[in-house]
CSV table of C-alpha atoms in Angstrom, one decimal:
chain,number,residue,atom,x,y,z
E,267,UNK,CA,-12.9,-17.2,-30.7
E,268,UNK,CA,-12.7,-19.6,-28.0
E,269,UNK,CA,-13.4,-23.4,-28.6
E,270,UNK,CA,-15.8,-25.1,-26.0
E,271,UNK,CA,-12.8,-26.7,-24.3
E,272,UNK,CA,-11.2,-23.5,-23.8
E,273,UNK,CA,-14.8,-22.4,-21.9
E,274,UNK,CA,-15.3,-25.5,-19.7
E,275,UNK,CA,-11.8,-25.4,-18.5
E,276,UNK,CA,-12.2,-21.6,-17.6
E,277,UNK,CA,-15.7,-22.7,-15.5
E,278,UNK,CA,-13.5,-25.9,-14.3
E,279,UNK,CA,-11.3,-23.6,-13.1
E,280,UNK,CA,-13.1,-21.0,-11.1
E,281,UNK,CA,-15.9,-24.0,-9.9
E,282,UNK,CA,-13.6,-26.5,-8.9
E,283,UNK,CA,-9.7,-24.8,-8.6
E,284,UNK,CA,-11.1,-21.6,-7.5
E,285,UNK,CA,-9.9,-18.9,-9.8
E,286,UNK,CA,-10.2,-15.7,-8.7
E,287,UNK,CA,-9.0,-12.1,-8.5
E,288,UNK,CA,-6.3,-11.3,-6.3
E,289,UNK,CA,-7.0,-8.1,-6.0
E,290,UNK,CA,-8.0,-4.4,-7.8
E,291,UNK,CA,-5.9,-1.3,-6.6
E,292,UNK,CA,-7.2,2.2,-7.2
E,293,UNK,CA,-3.9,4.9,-7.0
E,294,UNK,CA,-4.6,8.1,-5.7
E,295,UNK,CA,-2.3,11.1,-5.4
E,296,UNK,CA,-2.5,13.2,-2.6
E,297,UNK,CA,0.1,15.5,-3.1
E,298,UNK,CA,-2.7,18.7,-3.6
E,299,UNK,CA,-3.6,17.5,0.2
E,300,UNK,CA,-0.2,18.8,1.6
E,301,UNK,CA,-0.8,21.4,4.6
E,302,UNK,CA,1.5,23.2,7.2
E,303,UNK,CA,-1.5,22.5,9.3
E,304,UNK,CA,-1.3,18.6,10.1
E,305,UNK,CA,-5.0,18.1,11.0
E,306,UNK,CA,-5.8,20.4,7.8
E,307,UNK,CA,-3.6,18.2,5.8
E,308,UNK,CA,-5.5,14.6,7.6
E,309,UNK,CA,-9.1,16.4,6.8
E,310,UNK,CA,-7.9,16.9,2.9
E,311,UNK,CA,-6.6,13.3,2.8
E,312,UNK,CA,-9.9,11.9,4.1
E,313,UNK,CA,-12.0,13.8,1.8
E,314,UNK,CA,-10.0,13.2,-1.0
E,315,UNK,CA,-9.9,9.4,-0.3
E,316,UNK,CA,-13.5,8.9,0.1
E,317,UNK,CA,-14.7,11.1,-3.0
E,318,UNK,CA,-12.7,9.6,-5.1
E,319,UNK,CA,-13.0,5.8,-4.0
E,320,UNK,CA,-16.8,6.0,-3.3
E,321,UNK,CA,-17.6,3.6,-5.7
E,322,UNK,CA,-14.7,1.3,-5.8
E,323,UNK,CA,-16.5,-1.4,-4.0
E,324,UNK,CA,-19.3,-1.2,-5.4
E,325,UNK,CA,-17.8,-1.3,-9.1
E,326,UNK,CA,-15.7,-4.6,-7.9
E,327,UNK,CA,-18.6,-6.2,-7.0
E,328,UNK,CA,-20.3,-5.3,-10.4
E,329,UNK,CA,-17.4,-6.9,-12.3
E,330,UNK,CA,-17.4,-9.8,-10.0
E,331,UNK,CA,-21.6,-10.3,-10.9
E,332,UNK,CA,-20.3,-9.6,-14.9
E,333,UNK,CA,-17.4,-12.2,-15.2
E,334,UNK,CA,-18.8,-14.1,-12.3
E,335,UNK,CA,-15.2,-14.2,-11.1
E,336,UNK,CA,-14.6,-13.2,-7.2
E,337,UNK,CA,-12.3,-10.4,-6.7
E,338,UNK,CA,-10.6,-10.8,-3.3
E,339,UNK,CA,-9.6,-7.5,-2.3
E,340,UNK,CA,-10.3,-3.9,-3.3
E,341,UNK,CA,-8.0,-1.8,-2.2
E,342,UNK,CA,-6.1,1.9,-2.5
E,343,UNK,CA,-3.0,3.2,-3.2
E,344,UNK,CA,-1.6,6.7,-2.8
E,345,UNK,CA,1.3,9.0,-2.4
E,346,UNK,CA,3.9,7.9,-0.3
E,347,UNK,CA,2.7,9.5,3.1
E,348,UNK,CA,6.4,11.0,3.7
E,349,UNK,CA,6.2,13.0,0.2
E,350,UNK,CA,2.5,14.8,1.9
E,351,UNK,CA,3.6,14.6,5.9
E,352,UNK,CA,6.4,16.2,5.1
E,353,UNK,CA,4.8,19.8,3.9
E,354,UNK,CA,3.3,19.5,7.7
E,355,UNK,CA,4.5,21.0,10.9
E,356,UNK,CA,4.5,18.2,12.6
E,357,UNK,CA,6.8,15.3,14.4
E,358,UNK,CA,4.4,12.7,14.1
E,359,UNK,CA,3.3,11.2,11.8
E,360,UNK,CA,0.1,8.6,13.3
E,361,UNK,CA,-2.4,11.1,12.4
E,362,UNK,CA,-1.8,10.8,8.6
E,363,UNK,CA,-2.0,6.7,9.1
E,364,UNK,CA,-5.2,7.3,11.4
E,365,UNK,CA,-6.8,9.2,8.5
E,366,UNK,CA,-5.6,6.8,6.0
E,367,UNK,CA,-7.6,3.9,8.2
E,368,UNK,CA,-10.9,5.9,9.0
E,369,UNK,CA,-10.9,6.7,4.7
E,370,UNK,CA,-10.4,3.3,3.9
E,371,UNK,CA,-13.4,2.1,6.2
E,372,UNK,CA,-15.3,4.5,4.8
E,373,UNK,CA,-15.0,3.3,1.3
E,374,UNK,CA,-15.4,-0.3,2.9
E,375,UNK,CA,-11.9,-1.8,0.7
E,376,UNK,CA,-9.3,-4.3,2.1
E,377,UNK,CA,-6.6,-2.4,2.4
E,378,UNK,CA,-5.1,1.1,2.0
E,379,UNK,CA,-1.4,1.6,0.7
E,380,UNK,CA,0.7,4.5,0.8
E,381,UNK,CA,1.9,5.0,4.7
E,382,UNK,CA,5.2,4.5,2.7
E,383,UNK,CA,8.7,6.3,2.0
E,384,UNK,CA,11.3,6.3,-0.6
E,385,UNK,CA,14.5,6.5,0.5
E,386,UNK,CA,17.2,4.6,-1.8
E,387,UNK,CA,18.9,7.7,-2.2
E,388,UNK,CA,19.1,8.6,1.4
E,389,UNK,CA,16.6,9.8,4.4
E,390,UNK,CA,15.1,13.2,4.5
E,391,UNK,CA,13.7,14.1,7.3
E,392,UNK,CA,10.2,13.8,6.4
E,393,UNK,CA,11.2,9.9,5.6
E,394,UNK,CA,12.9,9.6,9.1
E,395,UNK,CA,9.7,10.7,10.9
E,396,UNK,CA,7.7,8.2,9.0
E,397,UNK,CA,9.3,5.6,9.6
E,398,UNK,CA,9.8,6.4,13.0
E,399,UNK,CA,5.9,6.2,13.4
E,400,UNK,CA,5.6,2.7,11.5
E,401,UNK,CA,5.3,0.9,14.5
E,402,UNK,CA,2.8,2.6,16.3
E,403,UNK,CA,0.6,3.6,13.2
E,404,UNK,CA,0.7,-0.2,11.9
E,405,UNK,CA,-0.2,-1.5,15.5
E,406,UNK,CA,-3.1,1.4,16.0
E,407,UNK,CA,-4.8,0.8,12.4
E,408,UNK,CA,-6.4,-1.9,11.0
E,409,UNK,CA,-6.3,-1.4,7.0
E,410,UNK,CA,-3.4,0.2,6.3
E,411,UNK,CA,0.2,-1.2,4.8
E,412,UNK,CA,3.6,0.4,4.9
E,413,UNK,CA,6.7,0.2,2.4
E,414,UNK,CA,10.0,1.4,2.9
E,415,UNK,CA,11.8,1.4,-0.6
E,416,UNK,CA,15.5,1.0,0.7
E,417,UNK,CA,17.5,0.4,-2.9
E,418,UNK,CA,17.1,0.2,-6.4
E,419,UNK,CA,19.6,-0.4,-9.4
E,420,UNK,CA,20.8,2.9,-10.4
E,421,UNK,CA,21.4,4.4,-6.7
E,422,UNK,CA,21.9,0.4,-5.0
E,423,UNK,CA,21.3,0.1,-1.6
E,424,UNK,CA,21.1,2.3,1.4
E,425,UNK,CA,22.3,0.0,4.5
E,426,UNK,CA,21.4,2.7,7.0
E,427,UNK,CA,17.6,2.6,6.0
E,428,UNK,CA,17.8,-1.4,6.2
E,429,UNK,CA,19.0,-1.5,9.2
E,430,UNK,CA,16.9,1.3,10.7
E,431,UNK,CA,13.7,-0.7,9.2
E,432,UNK,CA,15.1,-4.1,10.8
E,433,UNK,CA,14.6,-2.1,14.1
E,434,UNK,CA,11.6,-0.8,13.1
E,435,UNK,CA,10.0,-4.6,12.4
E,436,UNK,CA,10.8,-5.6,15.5
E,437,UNK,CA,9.6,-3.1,17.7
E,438,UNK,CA,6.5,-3.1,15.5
E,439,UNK,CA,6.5,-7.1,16.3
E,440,UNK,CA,6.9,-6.8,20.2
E,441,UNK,CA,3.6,-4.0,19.9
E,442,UNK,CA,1.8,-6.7,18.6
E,443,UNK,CA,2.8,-9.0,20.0
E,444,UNK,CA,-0.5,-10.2,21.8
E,445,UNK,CA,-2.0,-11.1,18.1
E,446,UNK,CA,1.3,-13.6,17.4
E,447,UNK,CA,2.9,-10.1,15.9
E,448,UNK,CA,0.4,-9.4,12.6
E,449,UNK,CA,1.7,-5.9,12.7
E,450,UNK,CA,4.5,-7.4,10.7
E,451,UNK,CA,2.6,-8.4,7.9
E,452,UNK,CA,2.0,-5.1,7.0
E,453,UNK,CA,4.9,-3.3,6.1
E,454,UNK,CA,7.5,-4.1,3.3
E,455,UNK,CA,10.9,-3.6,3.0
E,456,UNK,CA,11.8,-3.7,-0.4
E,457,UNK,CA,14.6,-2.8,-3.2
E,458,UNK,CA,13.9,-2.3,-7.5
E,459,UNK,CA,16.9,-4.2,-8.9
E,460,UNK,CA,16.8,-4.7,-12.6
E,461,UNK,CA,18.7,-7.1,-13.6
E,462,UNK,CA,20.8,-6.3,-16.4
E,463,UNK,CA,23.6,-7.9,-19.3
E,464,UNK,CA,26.9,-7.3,-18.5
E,465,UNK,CA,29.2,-7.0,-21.8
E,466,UNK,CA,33.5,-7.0,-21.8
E,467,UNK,CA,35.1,-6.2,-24.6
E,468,UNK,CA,38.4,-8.3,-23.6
């Protein structure tokens, strides 16, 4: 049970040092939304996204009245874009962001996740055609965010796809370049490294 000190440092803390919520993510797979068709695919995507995140905001806010704790952002996840883009006969990939955007509106979250590839183990090319498109579906959308996954610890590090995604960030940088380059605060470059003991039997 808490003691009464333990509750007036909680309200001290949310009145006075403003605790709060960084955030709620809801994860949605789309891989059932894969089409040949592109537009067929984007319509499946949309419809999926809004069904099934009607009521995220709405259930943050009623946590937020509960706890009395403010929850920053509500937000999405979902596939990684390439994994669903790439069942589609297409060479850009925009559309899939665009739909991404106008779902995420719709719900009336933060942010939407998931424009994203994986490609430690090397680029298909689904993942080259994303991230090809980062720069112009970051700089065209408002509420969507990128990720590259360029390494991890069992397959390490694939230089190619960092180097392609420094080129990316800068072109993405020079689009936006009018709102002191923002469009750069959406995508992330990033690797899963474990770290690990190292044992010698000398």
């Amino acid at each position: 049970m808490l003691s009464q000190h333990e509750i007036m440092q909680t309200i001290q803390m949310i009145d006075q040092q403003h605790l709060d919520i960084r955030t709620i993510t809801m994860g949605i797979s789309l891989l059932d939304c894969a089409d040949p068709d592109p537009k067929a695919a984007c319509r499946k995507i949309y419809d999926k996204i809004t069904r099934r995140a009607e009521h995220l905001v709405a259930t943050g806010e009623a946590i937020e009245r509960e706890f009395g704790i403010p929850i920053v952002n509500k937000r999405i996840s979902v596939t990684p874009m390439a994994l669903v883009a790439g069942a589609s006969e297409t060479e850009d990939c925009v559309p899939f962001a665009l739909a991404l955007d106008r779902a995420a509106k719709t719900c009336g979250v933060n942010f939407i996740g998931g424009f994203s590839a994986l490609v430690q183990k090397g680029m298909t090319e689904a993942d080259r055609k994303l991230i090809a498109s980062i720069p112009e579906a970051l700089s065209t959308t408002d509420l969507v965010c990128a990720s590259v996954n360029v390494g991890s610890t069992k397959a390490g590090i694939d230089m190619d796809a960092v180097a392609l995604m420094g080129r990316t960030i800068k072109d993405l940088a020079q689009r936006t370049a009018d709102q002191g380059g923002f469009g750069c605060a959406k995508p992330v470059s990033y690797t899963h490294l474990r770290a690990h003991e190292t044992r010698s039997n000398l």
